Structures are given as C-alpha cells and as structure tokens.
Amino acid sequence: MKPVLLVIAHGSRDPRHAATVHALVRRVRSLRPDVRVETGFLDFNIPSVQGVLESLAAEGVRDVVALPLLLTRAFHAKADIPAVLRDAPPQLRIRQAEVLGPSPLLLSALERRLYQAGLTPADKSSTGVVLASAGSTDPEAIAVIADIAREWRHTGWCAVRPAFASAALPRTEDAVRELRALGCAKVAVAPYVLAPGFLPDRIARGAAEADVLAEVLGPAPEVARVLLRRYDTASARVLLRASA
C-alpha cells in the first residue's frame, strides 16, 4: 500500500487560495490515480492538518507523506509543519517531503506562464524578467530566490531580477524600473507564487509599469509533477518516526 500523500497548504482568508490548492490537488490525483491525496491547511481554511491526520489514523492508515506546498524552505517548512507533525496520532508513520523549489520544472512553468501572458520565444533575448516572490525573513529562502534568478538568466533572457512582496527588498516595482534602466526592450513580471492572495496581489500592483504580468503558478502541470517527484523521493526514505 502506497503512503497517503498529505498536501499541506498555508491557507488564506482569500477564497482564491484554497480553490487553487484544490485545483492543483485534482491535477495530482489525475496524474497518479494510484496515490491517495488529501489536503490540509495550517491556518484559515479547513480541514486542518491535525484534523486530516486524526481522520487518517481513525481509518487505520499507517503511512503518510506530508508535503509542504511551499516553494522555499522558510519558517513554515522548518518550524510550523514539523511541529504539527510531531503532534500527529502516534500510530501514524510520517515522512516529511521536501518543499517544491527549486526545480527546473518550476522554471519551465514560469516560462510557460509568461508565454501565456503574451510573450513569445522571439522576445526572450530582449525581455527582462522580474522573478517576484512572496518574500521571507529567512536568509536561506532569500538566497534561493536570488540563485533561481541567476540560473534563469542563463537560459537567454535579457536579464532576470529577484523581487519580494514582503520582508525583503527590492519590491517588484523597483525591479521593473531597474530592468527598464538596463535597456531591456520589454519587462515582464513572473510571480513565483503558487496561489492568489494578499501578497500576489501586491506583486500585481508592483507590475503596473511592466509590459507583461504572468499568472501565478497555480495548478500548472509542472507543479503537479514536481509535487509527485517529492512524494516519490520521500516515500523511498527511511521513516522519520515509527509507530510506538
């Protein structure tokens, strides 16, 4: 029996967030009908992660892969989620999967979103891209975004600059102006976020002077594939905790 995949989302007061998470989970299920996939939220939405874990234990489920629906290893992945998992029913054997990013598949999804927003491959060498993240106080997470921007630049864009909607600088609008000053013929903003909400809306406002604003990653097929790769890797690992 394969472990149950528990997708752990942050949650939001914005109903678009949960709707997007559920759309992504539906895509994951369609790709791997042999895997049971459940969704739990850390805050604001139901079911809660704790509630899902208790329900699974009551059903007699033993093995769970808990996958943080996050793009970087920031506070939630390092502290919040492990704390919730430690409080899970003791009969559950839980593996925590890695966060989704970084991954070449996510870069492919970002690029496809830009093309869906109106760019063409012919625009690539003359277009500067703002890689717009939600932001974090975690230096590791900020460094990862900067590394992704440098890697993406090497695929042929005029330039790529990281930006952050909170907790770090520069802001999206500042990165847009920097790319204009560099002489890029076009400037595009690629939100490196999974679902709509308060911070993605801030990114969109910061993109007002850009030529192109892509959609959030959402239920992109590349995101679903990364998610399943993380699940498979975690499933093959030694258990974090055996039953008591």
PDB file of C-alpha atoms in Angstrom:
ATOM      1  CA  MET A   1       0.000   0.000   0.000  1.00  0.00           C
ATOM      2  CA  LYS A   2       1.418   3.373  -1.002  1.00  0.00           C
ATOM      3  CA  PRO A   3       1.647   6.074   1.676  1.00  0.00           C
ATOM      4  CA  VAL A   4      -1.147   8.641   1.688  1.00  0.00           C
ATOM      5  CA  LEU A   5       0.050  11.959   0.294  1.00  0.00           C
ATOM      6  CA  LEU A   6      -0.970  14.821   2.564  1.00  0.00           C
ATOM      7  CA  VAL A   7      -0.516  18.160   0.818  1.00  0.00           C
ATOM      8  CA  ILE A   8      -0.032  20.859   3.474  1.00  0.00           C
ATOM      9  CA  ALA A   9      -1.024  24.341   2.333  1.00  0.00           C
ATOM     10  CA  HIS A  10      -0.642  27.545   4.292  1.00  0.00           C
ATOM     11  CA  GLY A  11      -4.247  28.681   3.997  1.00  0.00           C
ATOM     12  CA  SER A  12      -5.638  32.174   3.433  1.00  0.00           C
ATOM     13  CA  ARG A  13      -8.684  34.332   4.053  1.00  0.00           C
ATOM     14  CA  ASP A  14      -8.744  34.839   0.274  1.00  0.00           C
ATOM     15  CA  PRO A  15     -11.010  32.119  -1.188  1.00  0.00           C
ATOM     16  CA  ARG A  16      -8.915  32.010  -4.370  1.00  0.00           C
ATOM     17  CA  HIS A  17      -6.085  30.421  -2.381  1.00  0.00           C
ATOM     18  CA  ALA A  18      -7.979  27.297  -1.316  1.00  0.00           C
ATOM     19  CA  ALA A  19      -9.642  26.998  -4.729  1.00  0.00           C
ATOM     20  CA  THR A  20      -6.224  26.977  -6.405  1.00  0.00           C
ATOM     21  CA  VAL A  21      -4.823  24.444  -3.944  1.00  0.00           C
ATOM     22  CA  HIS A  22      -7.759  22.122  -4.597  1.00  0.00           C
ATOM     23  CA  ALA A  23      -7.325  22.527  -8.361  1.00  0.00           C
ATOM     24  CA  LEU A  24      -3.671  21.530  -8.051  1.00  0.00           C
ATOM     25  CA  VAL A  25      -4.563  18.512  -5.926  1.00  0.00           C
ATOM     26  CA  ARG A  26      -7.120  17.420  -8.530  1.00  0.00           C
ATOM     27  CA  ARG A  27      -4.396  17.551 -11.170  1.00  0.00           C
ATOM     28  CA  VAL A  28      -2.089  15.481  -8.963  1.00  0.00           C
ATOM     29  CA  ARG A  29      -4.808  12.882  -8.496  1.00  0.00           C
ATOM     30  CA  SER A  30      -5.390  12.729 -12.245  1.00  0.00           C
ATOM     31  CA  LEU A  31      -1.679  12.066 -12.842  1.00  0.00           C
ATOM     32  CA  ARG A  32      -1.393   9.379 -10.160  1.00  0.00           C
ATOM     33  CA  PRO A  33      -4.729   7.706  -9.504  1.00  0.00           C
ATOM     34  CA  ASP A  34      -2.863   5.005  -7.570  1.00  0.00           C
ATOM     35  CA  VAL A  35      -1.981   7.509  -4.818  1.00  0.00           C
ATOM     36  CA  ARG A  36      -4.495   8.748  -2.267  1.00  0.00           C
ATOM     37  CA  VAL A  37      -4.092  12.515  -1.938  1.00  0.00           C
ATOM     38  CA  GLU A  38      -5.516  14.574   0.923  1.00  0.00           C
ATOM     39  CA  THR A  39      -5.261  18.297   1.654  1.00  0.00           C
ATOM     40  CA  GLY A  40      -4.790  20.056   4.983  1.00  0.00           C
ATOM     41  CA  PHE A  41      -4.311  23.730   5.849  1.00  0.00           C
ATOM     42  CA  LEU A  42      -2.149  25.311   8.529  1.00  0.00           C
ATOM     43  CA  ASP A  43      -4.485  28.261   9.030  1.00  0.00           C
ATOM     44  CA  PHE A  44      -7.698  29.977   7.898  1.00  0.00           C
ATOM     45  CA  ASN A  45      -9.141  27.038   5.908  1.00  0.00           C
ATOM     46  CA  ILE A  46     -10.493  23.595   6.676  1.00  0.00           C
ATOM     47  CA  PRO A  47      -9.705  20.800   7.018  1.00  0.00           C
ATOM     48  CA  SER A  48      -6.782  21.490   9.320  1.00  0.00           C
ATOM     49  CA  VAL A  49      -3.634  19.394   9.029  1.00  0.00           C
ATOM     50  CA  GLN A  50      -4.238  17.987  12.517  1.00  0.00           C
ATOM     51  CA  GLY A  51      -7.814  17.105  11.617  1.00  0.00           C
ATOM     52  CA  VAL A  52      -6.768  15.220   8.492  1.00  0.00           C
ATOM     53  CA  LEU A  53      -4.079  13.307  10.388  1.00  0.00           C
ATOM     54  CA  GLU A  54      -6.568  12.301  13.070  1.00  0.00           C
ATOM     55  CA  SER A  55      -9.077  11.144  10.441  1.00  0.00           C
ATOM     56  CA  LEU A  56      -6.447   9.084   8.652  1.00  0.00           C
ATOM     57  CA  ALA A  57      -5.387   7.447  11.906  1.00  0.00           C
ATOM     58  CA  ALA A  58      -9.027   6.655  12.748  1.00  0.00           C
ATOM     59  CA  GLU A  59      -9.363   4.922   9.366  1.00  0.00           C
ATOM     60  CA  GLY A  60      -6.387   2.722  10.119  1.00  0.00           C
ATOM     61  CA  VAL A  61      -3.946   4.430   7.760  1.00  0.00           C
ATOM     62  CA  ARG A  62      -0.342   3.849   8.840  1.00  0.00           C
ATOM     63  CA  ASP A  63       1.932   5.587   6.323  1.00  0.00           C
ATOM     64  CA  VAL A  64       1.748   9.262   5.338  1.00  0.00           C
ATOM     65  CA  VAL A  65       3.977  11.521   3.272  1.00  0.00           C
ATOM     66  CA  ALA A  66       3.432  15.117   4.403  1.00  0.00           C
ATOM     67  CA  LEU A  67       4.338  17.503   1.614  1.00  0.00           C
ATOM     68  CA  PRO A  68       4.668  21.247   2.297  1.00  0.00           C
ATOM     69  CA  LEU A  69       3.040  23.184  -0.538  1.00  0.00           C
ATOM     70  CA  LEU A  70       5.843  25.730  -0.410  1.00  0.00           C
ATOM     71  CA  LEU A  71       8.445  26.958  -2.873  1.00  0.00           C
ATOM     72  CA  THR A  72      11.264  27.595  -0.384  1.00  0.00           C
ATOM     73  CA  ARG A  73      12.434  26.182   2.942  1.00  0.00           C
ATOM     74  CA  ALA A  74      11.406  29.080   5.148  1.00  0.00           C
ATOM     75  CA  PHE A  75       9.777  29.215   8.595  1.00  0.00           C
ATOM     76  CA  HIS A  76       6.717  27.120   7.782  1.00  0.00           C
ATOM     77  CA  ALA A  77       8.761  24.243   6.386  1.00  0.00           C
ATOM     78  CA  LYS A  78      11.365  24.388   9.156  1.00  0.00           C
ATOM     79  CA  ALA A  79       9.172  25.026  12.202  1.00  0.00           C
ATOM     80  CA  ASP A  80       5.387  25.126  11.762  1.00  0.00           C
ATOM     81  CA  ILE A  81       4.920  21.940   9.778  1.00  0.00           C
ATOM     82  CA  PRO A  82       7.333  19.768  11.818  1.00  0.00           C
ATOM     83  CA  ALA A  83       5.567  20.967  14.981  1.00  0.00           C
ATOM     84  CA  VAL A  84       2.159  19.925  13.650  1.00  0.00           C
ATOM     85  CA  LEU A  85       3.513  16.557  12.514  1.00  0.00           C
ATOM     86  CA  ARG A  86       5.042  15.890  15.947  1.00  0.00           C
ATOM     87  CA  ASP A  87       1.536  16.174  17.400  1.00  0.00           C
ATOM     88  CA  ALA A  88       0.078  13.633  14.973  1.00  0.00           C
ATOM     89  CA  PRO A  89      -1.517  10.440  16.291  1.00  0.00           C
ATOM     90  CA  PRO A  90       1.321   8.100  17.328  1.00  0.00           C
ATOM     91  CA  GLN A  91       0.198   5.197  15.153  1.00  0.00           C
ATOM     92  CA  LEU A  92       0.973   7.181  12.007  1.00  0.00           C
ATOM     93  CA  ARG A  93       4.354   6.773  10.354  1.00  0.00           C
ATOM     94  CA  ILE A  94       5.126  10.122   8.758  1.00  0.00           C
ATOM     95  CA  ARG A  95       7.736  11.239   6.286  1.00  0.00           C
ATOM     96  CA  GLN A  96       8.033  14.966   5.559  1.00  0.00           C
ATOM     97  CA  ALA A  97       8.787  15.624   1.896  1.00  0.00           C
ATOM     98  CA  GLU A  98      10.955  18.471   0.685  1.00  0.00           C
ATOM     99  CA  VAL A  99       9.427  21.754  -0.481  1.00  0.00           C
ATOM    100  CA  LEU A 100       8.758  22.114  -4.203  1.00  0.00           C
ATOM    101  CA  GLY A 101      11.547  24.500  -5.128  1.00  0.00           C
ATOM    102  CA  PRO A 102      13.965  24.925  -6.607  1.00  0.00           C
ATOM    103  CA  SER A 103      13.303  22.756  -9.654  1.00  0.00           C
ATOM    104  CA  PRO A 104      13.874  23.079 -13.419  1.00  0.00           C
ATOM    105  CA  LEU A 105      10.233  22.112 -13.851  1.00  0.00           C
ATOM    106  CA  LEU A 106       9.161  25.222 -11.959  1.00  0.00           C
ATOM    107  CA  LEU A 107      11.289  27.371 -14.271  1.00  0.00           C
ATOM    108  CA  SER A 108       9.520  25.718 -17.188  1.00  0.00           C
ATOM    109  CA  ALA A 109       6.173  26.570 -15.592  1.00  0.00           C
ATOM    110  CA  LEU A 110       7.226  30.201 -15.056  1.00  0.00           C
ATOM    111  CA  GLU A 111       8.291  30.479 -18.667  1.00  0.00           C
ATOM    112  CA  ARG A 112       5.074  28.939 -19.951  1.00  0.00           C
ATOM    113  CA  ARG A 113       3.054  31.375 -17.854  1.00  0.00           C
ATOM    114  CA  LEU A 114       4.970  34.264 -19.463  1.00  0.00           C
ATOM    115  CA  TYR A 115       4.192  32.939 -22.934  1.00  0.00           C
ATOM    116  CA  GLN A 116       0.546  32.521 -21.967  1.00  0.00           C
ATOM    117  CA  ALA A 117       0.575  36.188 -20.897  1.00  0.00           C
ATOM    118  CA  GLY A 118       1.679  37.332 -24.350  1.00  0.00           C
ATOM    119  CA  LEU A 119       5.419  36.900 -24.754  1.00  0.00           C
ATOM    120  CA  THR A 120       6.894  34.710 -27.479  1.00  0.00           C
ATOM    121  CA  PRO A 121      10.219  32.848 -27.583  1.00  0.00           C
ATOM    122  CA  ALA A 122      11.419  35.522 -30.022  1.00  0.00           C
ATOM    123  CA  ASP A 123      11.006  38.129 -27.249  1.00  0.00           C
ATOM    124  CA  LYS A 124      13.304  36.299 -24.852  1.00  0.00           C
ATOM    125  CA  SER A 125      16.646  37.961 -25.563  1.00  0.00           C
ATOM    126  CA  SER A 126      15.176  41.461 -25.386  1.00  0.00           C
ATOM    127  CA  THR A 127      12.954  40.934 -22.318  1.00  0.00           C
ATOM    128  CA  GLY A 128      13.918  41.496 -18.710  1.00  0.00           C
ATOM    129  CA  VAL A 129      12.064  39.371 -16.164  1.00  0.00           C
ATOM    130  CA  VAL A 130      11.228  40.122 -12.552  1.00  0.00           C
ATOM    131  CA  LEU A 131      11.109  36.901 -10.550  1.00  0.00           C
ATOM    132  CA  ALA A 132       8.597  38.077  -7.956  1.00  0.00           C
ATOM    133  CA  SER A 133       8.440  36.061  -4.744  1.00  0.00           C
ATOM    134  CA  ALA A 134       6.238  36.499  -1.680  1.00  0.00           C
ATOM    135  CA  GLY A 135       9.333  37.181   0.423  1.00  0.00           C
ATOM    136  CA  SER A 136      10.678  35.811   3.689  1.00  0.00           C
ATOM    137  CA  THR A 137      12.717  36.780   6.732  1.00  0.00           C
ATOM    138  CA  ASP A 138      14.706  33.563   6.257  1.00  0.00           C
ATOM    139  CA  PRO A 139      18.096  34.296   4.627  1.00  0.00           C
ATOM    140  CA  GLU A 140      18.210  30.815   3.090  1.00  0.00           C
ATOM    141  CA  ALA A 141      14.894  31.377   1.310  1.00  0.00           C
ATOM    142  CA  ILE A 142      16.007  34.781   0.002  1.00  0.00           C
ATOM    143  CA  ALA A 143      19.283  33.312  -1.254  1.00  0.00           C
ATOM    144  CA  VAL A 144      17.431  30.550  -3.093  1.00  0.00           C
ATOM    145  CA  ILE A 145      15.304  33.101  -4.980  1.00  0.00           C
ATOM    146  CA  ALA A 146      18.459  35.002  -5.994  1.00  0.00           C
ATOM    147  CA  ASP A 147      20.046  31.746  -7.189  1.00  0.00           C
ATOM    148  CA  ILE A 148      16.971  30.877  -9.253  1.00  0.00           C
ATOM    149  CA  ALA A 149      17.058  34.310 -10.888  1.00  0.00           C
ATOM    150  CA  ARG A 150      20.725  33.858 -11.827  1.00  0.00           C
ATOM    151  CA  GLU A 151      20.065  30.386 -13.228  1.00  0.00           C
ATOM    152  CA  TRP A 152      17.080  31.582 -15.254  1.00  0.00           C
ATOM    153  CA  ARG A 153      19.081  34.467 -16.711  1.00  0.00           C
ATOM    154  CA  HIS A 154      21.443  31.930 -18.289  1.00  0.00           C
ATOM    155  CA  THR A 155      18.610  30.468 -20.382  1.00  0.00           C
ATOM    156  CA  GLY A 156      18.567  33.507 -22.676  1.00  0.00           C
ATOM    157  CA  TRP A 157      16.592  36.346 -21.089  1.00  0.00           C
ATOM    158  CA  CYS A 158      17.924  39.906 -21.356  1.00  0.00           C
ATOM    159  CA  ALA A 159      18.129  39.973 -17.561  1.00  0.00           C
ATOM    160  CA  VAL A 160      16.356  38.444 -14.563  1.00  0.00           C
ATOM    161  CA  ARG A 161      15.999  40.208 -11.215  1.00  0.00           C
ATOM    162  CA  PRO A 162      14.515  38.821  -7.992  1.00  0.00           C
ATOM    163  CA  ALA A 163      11.902  40.848  -6.122  1.00  0.00           C
ATOM    164  CA  PHE A 164       9.878  40.343  -2.958  1.00  0.00           C
ATOM    165  CA  ALA A 165       6.377  41.345  -1.889  1.00  0.00           C
ATOM    166  CA  SER A 166       7.308  41.419   1.808  1.00  0.00           C
ATOM    167  CA  ALA A 167      10.152  41.081   4.317  1.00  0.00           C
ATOM    168  CA  ALA A 168      12.958  41.702   1.813  1.00  0.00           C
ATOM    169  CA  LEU A 169      13.969  44.075  -0.969  1.00  0.00           C
ATOM    170  CA  PRO A 170      13.721  45.006  -3.778  1.00  0.00           C
ATOM    171  CA  ARG A 171      10.000  45.328  -4.380  1.00  0.00           C
ATOM    172  CA  THR A 172       8.517  44.361  -7.732  1.00  0.00           C
ATOM    173  CA  GLU A 173       8.130  47.956  -8.929  1.00  0.00           C
ATOM    174  CA  ASP A 174      11.788  48.716  -8.145  1.00  0.00           C
ATOM    175  CA  ALA A 175      12.985  45.668 -10.067  1.00  0.00           C
ATOM    176  CA  VAL A 176      10.788  46.689 -13.033  1.00  0.00           C
ATOM    177  CA  ARG A 177      12.408  50.143 -13.068  1.00  0.00           C
ATOM    178  CA  GLU A 178      15.895  48.618 -12.805  1.00  0.00           C
ATOM    179  CA  LEU A 179      15.273  46.458 -15.865  1.00  0.00           C
ATOM    180  CA  ARG A 180      13.978  49.490 -17.776  1.00  0.00           C
ATOM    181  CA  ALA A 181      17.169  51.345 -16.847  1.00  0.00           C
ATOM    182  CA  LEU A 182      19.247  48.421 -18.110  1.00  0.00           C
ATOM    183  CA  GLY A 183      17.703  48.937 -21.537  1.00  0.00           C
ATOM    184  CA  CYS A 184      15.559  45.801 -21.837  1.00  0.00           C
ATOM    185  CA  ALA A 185      13.036  46.367 -24.629  1.00  0.00           C
ATOM    186  CA  LYS A 186      10.290  44.682 -22.604  1.00  0.00           C
ATOM    187  CA  VAL A 187       9.839  43.976 -18.915  1.00  0.00           C
ATOM    188  CA  ALA A 188       7.801  41.026 -17.651  1.00  0.00           C
ATOM    189  CA  VAL A 189       6.836  40.024 -14.122  1.00  0.00           C
ATOM    190  CA  ALA A 190       6.707  36.320 -13.297  1.00  0.00           C
ATOM    191  CA  PRO A 191       5.107  35.673  -9.881  1.00  0.00           C
ATOM    192  CA  TYR A 192       6.970  32.841  -8.172  1.00  0.00           C
ATOM    193  CA  VAL A 193       3.955  32.015  -6.035  1.00  0.00           C
ATOM    194  CA  LEU A 194       1.556  29.102  -6.035  1.00  0.00           C
ATOM    195  CA  ALA A 195      -1.823  30.699  -5.430  1.00  0.00           C
ATOM    196  CA  PRO A 196      -3.567  34.074  -5.462  1.00  0.00           C
ATOM    197  CA  GLY A 197      -3.841  36.095  -2.287  1.00  0.00           C
ATOM    198  CA  PHE A 198      -2.709  39.234  -0.496  1.00  0.00           C
ATOM    199  CA  LEU A 199       0.975  39.119  -1.436  1.00  0.00           C
ATOM    200  CA  PRO A 200       0.403  38.047  -5.057  1.00  0.00           C
ATOM    201  CA  ASP A 201      -1.989  40.995  -5.361  1.00  0.00           C
ATOM    202  CA  ARG A 202       0.830  43.229  -4.092  1.00  0.00           C
ATOM    203  CA  ILE A 203       3.091  41.767  -6.779  1.00  0.00           C
ATOM    204  CA  ALA A 204       0.450  42.553  -9.393  1.00  0.00           C
ATOM    205  CA  ARG A 205       0.224  46.154  -8.236  1.00  0.00           C
ATOM    206  CA  GLY A 206       4.008  46.418  -8.409  1.00  0.00           C
ATOM    207  CA  ALA A 207       3.873  45.190 -12.003  1.00  0.00           C
ATOM    208  CA  ALA A 208       1.802  48.188 -13.150  1.00  0.00           C
ATOM    209  CA  GLU A 209       4.677  49.610 -15.220  1.00  0.00           C
ATOM    210  CA  ALA A 210       5.691  46.251 -16.718  1.00  0.00           C
ATOM    211  CA  ASP A 211       4.682  45.149 -20.217  1.00  0.00           C
ATOM    212  CA  VAL A 212       3.608  41.662 -19.157  1.00  0.00           C
ATOM    213  CA  LEU A 213       2.312  40.152 -15.919  1.00  0.00           C
ATOM    214  CA  ALA A 214       2.092  36.363 -15.811  1.00  0.00           C
ATOM    215  CA  GLU A 215      -0.394  34.373 -13.773  1.00  0.00           C
ATOM    216  CA  VAL A 216       0.621  32.612 -10.559  1.00  0.00           C
ATOM    217  CA  LEU A 217       1.886  29.047 -10.962  1.00  0.00           C
ATOM    218  CA  GLY A 218      -1.375  27.569  -9.669  1.00  0.00           C
ATOM    219  CA  PRO A 219      -2.310  24.082 -10.874  1.00  0.00           C
ATOM    220  CA  ALA A 220       0.307  24.051 -13.648  1.00  0.00           C
ATOM    221  CA  PRO A 221       1.160  20.507 -14.763  1.00  0.00           C
ATOM    222  CA  GLU A 222       4.824  21.142 -13.978  1.00  0.00           C
ATOM    223  CA  VAL A 223       3.937  21.950 -10.368  1.00  0.00           C
ATOM    224  CA  ALA A 224       1.977  18.715 -10.079  1.00  0.00           C
ATOM    225  CA  ARG A 225       4.910  16.751 -11.477  1.00  0.00           C
ATOM    226  CA  VAL A 226       7.354  18.318  -9.023  1.00  0.00           C
ATOM    227  CA  LEU A 227       4.958  17.546  -6.198  1.00  0.00           C
ATOM    228  CA  LEU A 228       4.813  13.877  -7.195  1.00  0.00           C
ATOM    229  CA  ARG A 229       8.596  13.676  -7.506  1.00  0.00           C
ATOM    230  CA  ARG A 230       8.927  14.991  -3.959  1.00  0.00           C
ATOM    231  CA  TYR A 231       6.365  12.414  -2.830  1.00  0.00           C
ATOM    232  CA  ASP A 232       8.224   9.552  -4.518  1.00  0.00           C
ATOM    233  CA  THR A 233      11.542  10.630  -3.018  1.00  0.00           C
ATOM    234  CA  ALA A 234      10.063  10.901   0.479  1.00  0.00           C
ATOM    235  CA  SER A 235       8.288   7.550   0.126  1.00  0.00           C
ATOM    236  CA  ALA A 236      11.649   5.873  -0.511  1.00  0.00           C
ATOM    237  CA  ARG A 237      13.328   7.434   2.545  1.00  0.00           C
ATOM    238  CA  VAL A 238      13.753   5.853   5.950  1.00  0.00           C
ATOM    239  CA  LEU A 239      10.834   6.676   8.222  1.00  0.00           C
ATOM    240  CA  LEU A 240      11.152   9.760  10.405  1.00  0.00           C
ATOM    241  CA  ARG A 241       9.113   8.098  13.104  1.00  0.00           C
ATOM    242  CA  ALA A 242       7.979   4.522  13.555  1.00  0.00           C
ATOM    243  CA  SER A 243       4.852   3.633  15.414  1.00  0.00           C
ATOM    244  CA  ALA A 244       5.192   3.397  19.171  1.00  0.00           C
TER     245      ALA A 244
END
